[in-house]
PDB file of C-alpha atoms and ligand atoms in Angstrom:
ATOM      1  CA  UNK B   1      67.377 108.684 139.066  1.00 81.00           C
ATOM      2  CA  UNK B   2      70.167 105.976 139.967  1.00 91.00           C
ATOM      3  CA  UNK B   3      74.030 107.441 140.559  1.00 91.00           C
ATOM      4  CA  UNK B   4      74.900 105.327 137.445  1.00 93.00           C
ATOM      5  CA  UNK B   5      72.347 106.593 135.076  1.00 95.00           C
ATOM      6  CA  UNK B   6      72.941 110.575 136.531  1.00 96.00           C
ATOM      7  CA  UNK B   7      76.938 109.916 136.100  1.00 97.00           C
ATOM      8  CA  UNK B   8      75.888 109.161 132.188  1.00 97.00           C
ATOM      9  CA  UNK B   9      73.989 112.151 131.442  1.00 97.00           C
ATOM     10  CA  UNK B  10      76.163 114.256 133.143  1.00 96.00           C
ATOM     11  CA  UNK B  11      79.334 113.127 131.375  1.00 97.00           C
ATOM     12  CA  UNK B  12      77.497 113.281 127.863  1.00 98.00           C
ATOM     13  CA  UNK B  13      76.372 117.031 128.592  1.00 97.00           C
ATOM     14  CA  UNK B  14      80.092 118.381 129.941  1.00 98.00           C
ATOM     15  CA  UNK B  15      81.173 116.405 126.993  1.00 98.00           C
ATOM     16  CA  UNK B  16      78.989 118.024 124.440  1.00 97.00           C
ATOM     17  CA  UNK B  17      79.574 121.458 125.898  1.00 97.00           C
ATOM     18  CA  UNK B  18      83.596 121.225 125.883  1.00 98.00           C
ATOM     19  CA  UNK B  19      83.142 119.809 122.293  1.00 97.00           C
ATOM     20  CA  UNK B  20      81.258 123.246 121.816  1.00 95.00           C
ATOM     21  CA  UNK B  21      84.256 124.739 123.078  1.00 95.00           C
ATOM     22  CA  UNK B  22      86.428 122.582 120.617  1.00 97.00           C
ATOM     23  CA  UNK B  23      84.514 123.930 117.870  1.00 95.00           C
ATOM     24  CA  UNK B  24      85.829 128.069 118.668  1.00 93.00           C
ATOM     25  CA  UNK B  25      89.563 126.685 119.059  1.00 95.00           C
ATOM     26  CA  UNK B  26      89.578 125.320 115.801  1.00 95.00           C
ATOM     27  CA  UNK B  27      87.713 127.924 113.808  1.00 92.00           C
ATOM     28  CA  UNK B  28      89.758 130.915 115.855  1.00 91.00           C
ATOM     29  CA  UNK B  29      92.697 129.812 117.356  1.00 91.00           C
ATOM     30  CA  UNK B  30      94.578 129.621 113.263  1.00 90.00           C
ATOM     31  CA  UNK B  31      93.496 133.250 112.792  1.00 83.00           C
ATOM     32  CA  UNK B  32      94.905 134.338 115.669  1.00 79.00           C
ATOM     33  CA  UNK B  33      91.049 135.014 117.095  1.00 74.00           C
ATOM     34  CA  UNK B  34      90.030 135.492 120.895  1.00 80.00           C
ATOM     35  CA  UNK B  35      88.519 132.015 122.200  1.00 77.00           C
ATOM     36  CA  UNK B  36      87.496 133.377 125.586  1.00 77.00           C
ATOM     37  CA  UNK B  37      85.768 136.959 125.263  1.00 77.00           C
ATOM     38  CA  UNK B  38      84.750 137.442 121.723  1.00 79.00           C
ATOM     39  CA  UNK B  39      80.990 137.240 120.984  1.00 81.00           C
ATOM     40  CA  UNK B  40      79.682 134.027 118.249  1.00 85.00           C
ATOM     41  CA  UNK B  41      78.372 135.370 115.237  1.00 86.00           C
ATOM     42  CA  UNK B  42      77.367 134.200 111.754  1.00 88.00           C
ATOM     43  CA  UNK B  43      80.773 134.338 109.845  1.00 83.00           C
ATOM     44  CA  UNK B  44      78.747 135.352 106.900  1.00 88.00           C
ATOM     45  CA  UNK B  45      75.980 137.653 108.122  1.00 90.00           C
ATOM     46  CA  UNK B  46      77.996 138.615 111.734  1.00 88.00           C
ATOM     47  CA  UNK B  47      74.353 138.224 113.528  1.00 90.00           C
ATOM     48  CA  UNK B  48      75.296 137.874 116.922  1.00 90.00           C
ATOM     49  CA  UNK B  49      74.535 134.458 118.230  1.00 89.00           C
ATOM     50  CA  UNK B  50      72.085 134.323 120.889  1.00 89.00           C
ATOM     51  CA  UNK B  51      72.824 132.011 123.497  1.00 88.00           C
ATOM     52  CA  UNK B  52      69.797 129.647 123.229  1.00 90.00           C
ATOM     53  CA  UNK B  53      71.242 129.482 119.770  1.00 90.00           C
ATOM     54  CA  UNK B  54      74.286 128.467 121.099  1.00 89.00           C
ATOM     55  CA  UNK B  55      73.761 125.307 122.937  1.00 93.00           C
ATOM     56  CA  UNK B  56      75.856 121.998 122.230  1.00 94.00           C
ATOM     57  CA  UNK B  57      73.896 119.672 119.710  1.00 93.00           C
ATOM     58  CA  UNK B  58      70.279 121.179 120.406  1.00 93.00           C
ATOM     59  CA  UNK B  59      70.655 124.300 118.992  1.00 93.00           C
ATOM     60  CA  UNK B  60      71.728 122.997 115.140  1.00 93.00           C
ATOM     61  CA  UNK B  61      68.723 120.615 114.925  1.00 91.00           C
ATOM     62  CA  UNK B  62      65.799 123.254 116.000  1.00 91.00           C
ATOM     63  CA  UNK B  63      67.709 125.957 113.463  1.00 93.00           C
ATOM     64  CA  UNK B  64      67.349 123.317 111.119  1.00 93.00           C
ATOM     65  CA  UNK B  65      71.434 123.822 110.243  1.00 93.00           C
ATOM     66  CA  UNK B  66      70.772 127.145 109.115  1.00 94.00           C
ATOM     67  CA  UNK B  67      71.772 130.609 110.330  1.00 93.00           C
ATOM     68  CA  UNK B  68      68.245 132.851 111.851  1.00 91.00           C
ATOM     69  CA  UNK B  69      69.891 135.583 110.132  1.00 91.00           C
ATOM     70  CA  UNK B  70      70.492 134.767 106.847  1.00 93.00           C
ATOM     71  CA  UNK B  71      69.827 131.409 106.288  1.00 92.00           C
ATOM     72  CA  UNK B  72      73.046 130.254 104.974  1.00 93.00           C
ATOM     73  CA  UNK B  73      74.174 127.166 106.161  1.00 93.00           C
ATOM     74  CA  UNK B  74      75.752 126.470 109.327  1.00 92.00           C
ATOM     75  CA  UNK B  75      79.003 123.955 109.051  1.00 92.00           C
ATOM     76  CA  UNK B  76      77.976 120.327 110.196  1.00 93.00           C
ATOM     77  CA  UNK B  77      81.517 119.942 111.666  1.00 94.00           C
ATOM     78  CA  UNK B  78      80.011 122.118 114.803  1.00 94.00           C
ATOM     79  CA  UNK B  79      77.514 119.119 116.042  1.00 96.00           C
ATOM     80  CA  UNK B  80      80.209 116.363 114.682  1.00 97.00           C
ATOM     81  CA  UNK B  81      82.586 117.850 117.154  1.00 98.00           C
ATOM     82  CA  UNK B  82      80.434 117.803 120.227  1.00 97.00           C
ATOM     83  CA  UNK B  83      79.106 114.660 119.436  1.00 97.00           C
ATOM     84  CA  UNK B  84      82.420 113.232 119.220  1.00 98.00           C
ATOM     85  CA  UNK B  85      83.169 114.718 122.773  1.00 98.00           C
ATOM     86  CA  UNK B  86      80.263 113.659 123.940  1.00 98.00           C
ATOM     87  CA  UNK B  87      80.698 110.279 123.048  1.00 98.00           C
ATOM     88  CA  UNK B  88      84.602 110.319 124.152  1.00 98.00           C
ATOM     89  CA  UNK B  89      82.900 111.192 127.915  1.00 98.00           C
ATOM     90  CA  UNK B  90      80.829 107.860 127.841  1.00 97.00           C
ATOM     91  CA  UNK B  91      84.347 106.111 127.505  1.00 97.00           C
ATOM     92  CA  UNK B  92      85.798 107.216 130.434  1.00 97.00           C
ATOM     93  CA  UNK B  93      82.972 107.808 132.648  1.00 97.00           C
ATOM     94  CA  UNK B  94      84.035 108.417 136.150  1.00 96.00           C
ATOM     95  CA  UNK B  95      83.156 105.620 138.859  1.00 93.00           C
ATOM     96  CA  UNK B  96      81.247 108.683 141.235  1.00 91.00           C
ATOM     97  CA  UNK B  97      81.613 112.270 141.079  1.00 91.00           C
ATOM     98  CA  UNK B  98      83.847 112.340 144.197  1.00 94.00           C
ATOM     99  CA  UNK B  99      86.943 114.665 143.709  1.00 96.00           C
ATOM    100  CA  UNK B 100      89.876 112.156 142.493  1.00 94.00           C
ATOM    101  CA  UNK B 101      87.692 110.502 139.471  1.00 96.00           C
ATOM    102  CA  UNK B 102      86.328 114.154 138.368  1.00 96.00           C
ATOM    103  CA  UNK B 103      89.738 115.639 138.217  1.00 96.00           C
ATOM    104  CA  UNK B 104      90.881 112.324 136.394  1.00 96.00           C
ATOM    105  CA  UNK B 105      87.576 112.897 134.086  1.00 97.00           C
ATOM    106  CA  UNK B 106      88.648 116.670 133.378  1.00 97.00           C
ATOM    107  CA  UNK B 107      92.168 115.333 132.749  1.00 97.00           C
ATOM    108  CA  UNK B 108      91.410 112.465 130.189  1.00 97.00           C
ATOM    109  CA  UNK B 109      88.809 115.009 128.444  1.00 98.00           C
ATOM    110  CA  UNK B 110      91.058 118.219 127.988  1.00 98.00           C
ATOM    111  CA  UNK B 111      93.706 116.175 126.404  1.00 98.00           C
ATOM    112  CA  UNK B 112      90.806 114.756 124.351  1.00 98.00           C
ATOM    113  CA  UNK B 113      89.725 118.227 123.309  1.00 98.00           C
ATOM    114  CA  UNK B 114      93.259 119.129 122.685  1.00 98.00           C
ATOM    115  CA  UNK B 115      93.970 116.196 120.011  1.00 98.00           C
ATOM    116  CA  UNK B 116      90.711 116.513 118.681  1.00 98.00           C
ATOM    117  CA  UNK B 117      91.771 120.573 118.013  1.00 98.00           C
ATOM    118  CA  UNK B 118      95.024 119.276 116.389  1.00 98.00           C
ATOM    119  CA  UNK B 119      93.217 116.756 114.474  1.00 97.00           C
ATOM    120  CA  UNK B 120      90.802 119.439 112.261  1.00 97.00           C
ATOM    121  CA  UNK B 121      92.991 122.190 112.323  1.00 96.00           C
ATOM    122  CA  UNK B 122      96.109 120.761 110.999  1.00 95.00           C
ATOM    123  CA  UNK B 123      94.176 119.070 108.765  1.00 93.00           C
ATOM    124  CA  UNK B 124      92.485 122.114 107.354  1.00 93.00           C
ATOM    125  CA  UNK B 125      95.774 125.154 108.258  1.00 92.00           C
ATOM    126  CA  UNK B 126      98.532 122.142 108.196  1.00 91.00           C
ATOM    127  CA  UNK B 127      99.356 124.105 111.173  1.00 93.00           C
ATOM    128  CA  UNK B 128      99.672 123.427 115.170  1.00 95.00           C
ATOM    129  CA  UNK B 129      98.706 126.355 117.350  1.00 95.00           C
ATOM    130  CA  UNK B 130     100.937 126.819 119.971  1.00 95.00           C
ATOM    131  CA  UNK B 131      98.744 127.688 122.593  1.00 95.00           C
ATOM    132  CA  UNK B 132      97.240 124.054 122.586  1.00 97.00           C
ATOM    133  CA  UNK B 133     100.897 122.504 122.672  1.00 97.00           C
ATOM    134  CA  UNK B 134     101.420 124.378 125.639  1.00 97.00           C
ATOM    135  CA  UNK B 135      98.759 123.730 127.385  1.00 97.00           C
ATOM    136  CA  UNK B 136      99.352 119.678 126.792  1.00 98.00           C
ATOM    137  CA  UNK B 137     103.065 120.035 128.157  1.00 97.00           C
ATOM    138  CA  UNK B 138     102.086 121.917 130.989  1.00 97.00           C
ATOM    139  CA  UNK B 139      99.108 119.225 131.852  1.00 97.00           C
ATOM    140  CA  UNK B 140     101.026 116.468 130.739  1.00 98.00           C
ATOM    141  CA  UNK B 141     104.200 117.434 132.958  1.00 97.00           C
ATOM    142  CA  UNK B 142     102.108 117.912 136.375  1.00 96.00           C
ATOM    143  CA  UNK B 143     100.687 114.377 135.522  1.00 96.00           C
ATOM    144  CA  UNK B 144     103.556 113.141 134.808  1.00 97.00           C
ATOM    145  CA  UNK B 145     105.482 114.421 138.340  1.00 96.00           C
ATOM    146  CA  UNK B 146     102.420 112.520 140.080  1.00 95.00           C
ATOM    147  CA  UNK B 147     102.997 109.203 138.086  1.00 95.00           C
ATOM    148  CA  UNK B 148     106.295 108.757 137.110  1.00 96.00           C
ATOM    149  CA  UNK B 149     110.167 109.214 138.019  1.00 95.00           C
ATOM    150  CA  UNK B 150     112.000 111.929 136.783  1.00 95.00           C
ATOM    151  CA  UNK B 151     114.030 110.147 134.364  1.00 96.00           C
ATOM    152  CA  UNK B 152     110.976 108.669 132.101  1.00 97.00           C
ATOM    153  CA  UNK B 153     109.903 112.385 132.072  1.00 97.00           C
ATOM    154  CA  UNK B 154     113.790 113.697 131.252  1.00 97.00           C
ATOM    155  CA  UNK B 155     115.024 111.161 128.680  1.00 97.00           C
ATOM    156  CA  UNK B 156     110.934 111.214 127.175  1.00 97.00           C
ATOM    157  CA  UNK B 157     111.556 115.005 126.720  1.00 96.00           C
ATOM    158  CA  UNK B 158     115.194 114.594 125.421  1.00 97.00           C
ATOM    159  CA  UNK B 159     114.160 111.939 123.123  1.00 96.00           C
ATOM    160  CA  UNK B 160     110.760 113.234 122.006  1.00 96.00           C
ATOM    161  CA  UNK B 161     112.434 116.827 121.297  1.00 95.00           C
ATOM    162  CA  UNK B 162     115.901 115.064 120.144  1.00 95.00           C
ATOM    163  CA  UNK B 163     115.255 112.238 117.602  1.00 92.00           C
ATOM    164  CA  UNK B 164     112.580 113.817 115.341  1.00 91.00           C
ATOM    165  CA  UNK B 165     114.881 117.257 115.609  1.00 91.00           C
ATOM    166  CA  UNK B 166     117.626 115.803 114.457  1.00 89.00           C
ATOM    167  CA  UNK B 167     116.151 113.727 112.213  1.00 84.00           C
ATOM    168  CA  UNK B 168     114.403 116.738 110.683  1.00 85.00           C
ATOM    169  CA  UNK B 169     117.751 118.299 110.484  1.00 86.00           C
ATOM    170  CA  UNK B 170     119.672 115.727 108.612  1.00 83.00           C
ATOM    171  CA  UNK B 171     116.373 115.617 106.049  1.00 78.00           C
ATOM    172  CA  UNK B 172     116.809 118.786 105.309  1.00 80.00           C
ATOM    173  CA  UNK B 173     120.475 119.173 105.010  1.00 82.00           C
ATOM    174  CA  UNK B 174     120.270 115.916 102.832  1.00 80.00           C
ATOM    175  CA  UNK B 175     117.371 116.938 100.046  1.00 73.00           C
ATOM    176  CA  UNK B 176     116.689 120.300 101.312  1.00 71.00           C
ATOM    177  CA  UNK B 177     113.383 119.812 102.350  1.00 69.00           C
ATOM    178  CA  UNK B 178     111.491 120.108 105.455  1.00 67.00           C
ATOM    179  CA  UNK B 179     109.699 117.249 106.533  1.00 72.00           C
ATOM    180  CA  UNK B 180     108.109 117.699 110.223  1.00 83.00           C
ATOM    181  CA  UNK B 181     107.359 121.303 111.071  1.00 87.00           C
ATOM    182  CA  UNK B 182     108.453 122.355 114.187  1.00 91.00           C
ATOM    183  CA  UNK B 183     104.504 122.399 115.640  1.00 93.00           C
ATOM    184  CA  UNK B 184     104.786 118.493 115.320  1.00 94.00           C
ATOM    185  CA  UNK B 185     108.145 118.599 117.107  1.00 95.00           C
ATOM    186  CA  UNK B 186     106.801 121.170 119.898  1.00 96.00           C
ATOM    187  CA  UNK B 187     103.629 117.934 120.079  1.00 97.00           C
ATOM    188  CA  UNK B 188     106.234 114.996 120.499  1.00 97.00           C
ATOM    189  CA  UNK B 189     108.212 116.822 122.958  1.00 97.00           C
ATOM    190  CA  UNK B 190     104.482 118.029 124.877  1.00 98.00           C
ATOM    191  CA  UNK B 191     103.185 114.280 124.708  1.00 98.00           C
ATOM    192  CA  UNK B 192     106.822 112.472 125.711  1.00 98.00           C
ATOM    193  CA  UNK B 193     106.720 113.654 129.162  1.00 97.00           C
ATOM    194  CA  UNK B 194     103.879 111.499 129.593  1.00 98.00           C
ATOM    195  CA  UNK B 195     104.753 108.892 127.248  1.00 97.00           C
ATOM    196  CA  UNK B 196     108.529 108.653 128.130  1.00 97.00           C
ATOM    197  CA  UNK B 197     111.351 107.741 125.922  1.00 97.00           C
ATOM    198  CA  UNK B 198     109.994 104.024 124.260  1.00 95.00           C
ATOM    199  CA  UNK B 199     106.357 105.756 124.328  1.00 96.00           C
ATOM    200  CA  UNK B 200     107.372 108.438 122.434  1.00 97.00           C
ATOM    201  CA  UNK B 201     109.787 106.279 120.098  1.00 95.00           C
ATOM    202  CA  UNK B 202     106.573 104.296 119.399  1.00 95.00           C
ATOM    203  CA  UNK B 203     104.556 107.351 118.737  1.00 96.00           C
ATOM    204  CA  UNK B 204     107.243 108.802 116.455  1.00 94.00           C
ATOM    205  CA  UNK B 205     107.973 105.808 113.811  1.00 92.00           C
ATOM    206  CA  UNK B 206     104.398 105.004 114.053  1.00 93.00           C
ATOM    207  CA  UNK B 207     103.206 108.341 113.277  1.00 93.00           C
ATOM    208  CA  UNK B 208     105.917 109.228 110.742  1.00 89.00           C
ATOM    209  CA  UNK B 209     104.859 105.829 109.252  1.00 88.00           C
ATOM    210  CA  UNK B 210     101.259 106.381 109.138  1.00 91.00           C
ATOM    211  CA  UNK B 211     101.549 110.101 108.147  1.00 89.00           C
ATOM    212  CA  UNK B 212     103.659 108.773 104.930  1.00 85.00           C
ATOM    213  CA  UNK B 213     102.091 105.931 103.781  1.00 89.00           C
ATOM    214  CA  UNK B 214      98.792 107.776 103.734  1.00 90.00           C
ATOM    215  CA  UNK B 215      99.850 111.005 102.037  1.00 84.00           C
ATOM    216  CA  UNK B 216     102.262 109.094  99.990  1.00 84.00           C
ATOM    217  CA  UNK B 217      99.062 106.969  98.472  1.00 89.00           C
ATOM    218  CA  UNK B 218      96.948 109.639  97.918  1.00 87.00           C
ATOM    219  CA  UNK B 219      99.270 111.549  95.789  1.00 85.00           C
ATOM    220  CA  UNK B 220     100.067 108.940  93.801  1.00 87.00           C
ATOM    221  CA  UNK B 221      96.062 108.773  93.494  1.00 89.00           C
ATOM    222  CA  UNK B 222      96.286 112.560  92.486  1.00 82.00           C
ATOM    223  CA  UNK B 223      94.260 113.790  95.227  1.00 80.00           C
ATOM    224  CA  UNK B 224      96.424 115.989  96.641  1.00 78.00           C
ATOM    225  CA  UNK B 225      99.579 118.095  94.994  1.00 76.00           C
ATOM    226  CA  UNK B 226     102.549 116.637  94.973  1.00 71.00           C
ATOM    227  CA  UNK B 227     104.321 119.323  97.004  1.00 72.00           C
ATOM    228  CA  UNK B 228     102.021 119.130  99.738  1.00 72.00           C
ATOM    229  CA  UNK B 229     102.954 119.412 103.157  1.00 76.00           C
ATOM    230  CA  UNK B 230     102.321 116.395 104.769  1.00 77.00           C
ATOM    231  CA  UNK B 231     100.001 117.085 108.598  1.00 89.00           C
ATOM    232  CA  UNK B 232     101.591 115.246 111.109  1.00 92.00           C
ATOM    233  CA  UNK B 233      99.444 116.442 113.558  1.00 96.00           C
ATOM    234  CA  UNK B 234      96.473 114.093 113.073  1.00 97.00           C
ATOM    235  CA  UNK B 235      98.788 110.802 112.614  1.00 96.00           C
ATOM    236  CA  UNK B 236     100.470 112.055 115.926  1.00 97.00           C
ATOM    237  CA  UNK B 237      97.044 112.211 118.072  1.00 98.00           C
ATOM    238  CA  UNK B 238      95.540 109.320 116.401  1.00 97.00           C
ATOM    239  CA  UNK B 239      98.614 106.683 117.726  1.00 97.00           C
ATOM    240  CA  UNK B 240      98.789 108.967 121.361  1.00 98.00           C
ATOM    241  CA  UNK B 241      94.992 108.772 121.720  1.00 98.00           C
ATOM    242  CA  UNK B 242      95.425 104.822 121.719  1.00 97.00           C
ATOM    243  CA  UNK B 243      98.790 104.911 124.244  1.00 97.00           C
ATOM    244  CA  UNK B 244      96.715 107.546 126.035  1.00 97.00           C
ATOM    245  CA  UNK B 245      93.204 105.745 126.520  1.00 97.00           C
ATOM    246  CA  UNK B 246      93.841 102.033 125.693  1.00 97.00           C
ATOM    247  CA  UNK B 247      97.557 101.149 126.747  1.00 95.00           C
ATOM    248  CA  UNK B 248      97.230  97.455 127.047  1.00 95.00           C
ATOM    249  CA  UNK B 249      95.520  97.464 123.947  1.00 94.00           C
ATOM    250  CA  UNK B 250      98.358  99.476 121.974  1.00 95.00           C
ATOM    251  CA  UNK B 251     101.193  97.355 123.523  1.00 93.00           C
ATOM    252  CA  UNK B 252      99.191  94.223 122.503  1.00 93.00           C
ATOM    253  CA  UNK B 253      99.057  95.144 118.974  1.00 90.00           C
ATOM    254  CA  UNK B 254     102.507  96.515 119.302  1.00 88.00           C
ATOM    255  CA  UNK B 255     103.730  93.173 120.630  1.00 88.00           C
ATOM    256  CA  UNK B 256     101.778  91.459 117.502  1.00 89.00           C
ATOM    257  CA  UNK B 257     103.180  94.487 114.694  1.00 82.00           C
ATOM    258  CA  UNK B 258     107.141  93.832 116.126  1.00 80.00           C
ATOM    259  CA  UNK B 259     106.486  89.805 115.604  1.00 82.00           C
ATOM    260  CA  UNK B 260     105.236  90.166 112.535  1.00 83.00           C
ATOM    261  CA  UNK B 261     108.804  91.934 111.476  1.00 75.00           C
ATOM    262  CA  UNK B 262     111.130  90.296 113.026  1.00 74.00           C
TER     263      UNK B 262
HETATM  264 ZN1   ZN Z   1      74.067 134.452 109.065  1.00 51.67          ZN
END
């Protein structure tokens, strides 16, 4: 087998299996659940799952997406997700599987699996978990002290935590309603110490922008409640996975969105 063709397969399988992992943040981490030592089992029928029943993609295809136990069906978000991951890995393969491109490979793909967490489960709990901001700030901080000065990572953080805080603030002292939660001000403070102050300025009106114009139109559609809490999360990861993955793209289109206004 050629280096190129092994590097492929080997990405796709680490992909599907962290995409596996994915899969037990989002369905445990809102309850509060243990994502390391607690056992899989059927949420309905709490069979244990064995662990040949437990592998990335193969396993929900030869159970036929059903449980062994009791038949009831098993959720087709659990092969979406790790074929999403999966997929993400072919996009940043690494050039050989010396040391410097598999730590940048592990980098690029648990920041992946992070957004990809924030994306469902805000979505679903219109929550954040904490733990997975966290874990992005501390990442995204020992990247940053690699790659950048210590100002872009300073004014990103005072910036990224400031403007939406304040912002939020003034919203709520003005019509008395809260408009980003704190878990989306805990993500643009995480992701602005890699983004740095304009990054994260970009991220924030573009997000904000996204998030409203999208929630906005589908209440006026009636398909969701008019008091609804508007996710933030998923508008958030969705501009940062583009400054993340494809920065020359974003500030292309950027440049091209900015003419187009002024
Ligand atoms: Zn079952």
């Amino acid at each position: 087998m050629s280096l190129g063709l092994f590097i492929i397969i080997f990405s796709f399988l680490v992909g599907i299996t962290v995409g596996s992992f994915v899969n037990v943040l989002i369905v445990r981490l809102p309850g509060g659940g243990d994502v390391v030592f607690e056992e899989s089992h059927c949420p309905k029928c709490k069979k244990a799952i064995r662990w040949y029943e437990n592998i990335p993609l193969l396993s929900y295809f030869f159970l036929r997406g059903k449980c062994s136990g009791c038949g009831d069906r098993i959720s087709f978000q659990y092969p979406l997700i790790e074929l999403i991951t999966g997929l993400f890995c072919l996009l940043i393969l690494p050039k050989d599987l010396t040391l410097p491109y598999l730590l940048t490979f592990s980098l690029k793909l648990s920041v992946f699996a992070c957004f990809l967490t924030i994306f469902v489960v805000d979505i679903r709990h219109q929550i954040i978990p904490n733990y997975i901001n966290l874990f992005l700030f501390i990442v995204l901080t020992l990247v940053s002290l690699f790659l950048f000065k210590w100002t872009h990572i300073v004014l990103g953080i005072l910036v990224g935590v400031g403007f939406p805080g304040v912002v939020t603030w003034a919203f709520y002292k003005l019509k008395g309603q809260i408009g980003l939660g704190m878990g989306d001000i805990k993500l643009y403070g995480a992701l602005s110490v890699y983004l740095g102050p304009m990054g994260i300025i970009q991220n924030i009106f573009l997000s904000c922008f996204s998030g409203s114009f999208v929630i906005g139109t589908l209440m006026l559609l009636n398909k969701v409640k008019k008091d609804t809490k508007i996710p933030f999360g998923p508008f958030i990861v969705l501009v940062a996975f583009f400054q993340f993955y494809y920065p020359d793209y974003f500030n292309q289109v950027m440049k091209v969105f900015l003419f187009s206004i002024f």
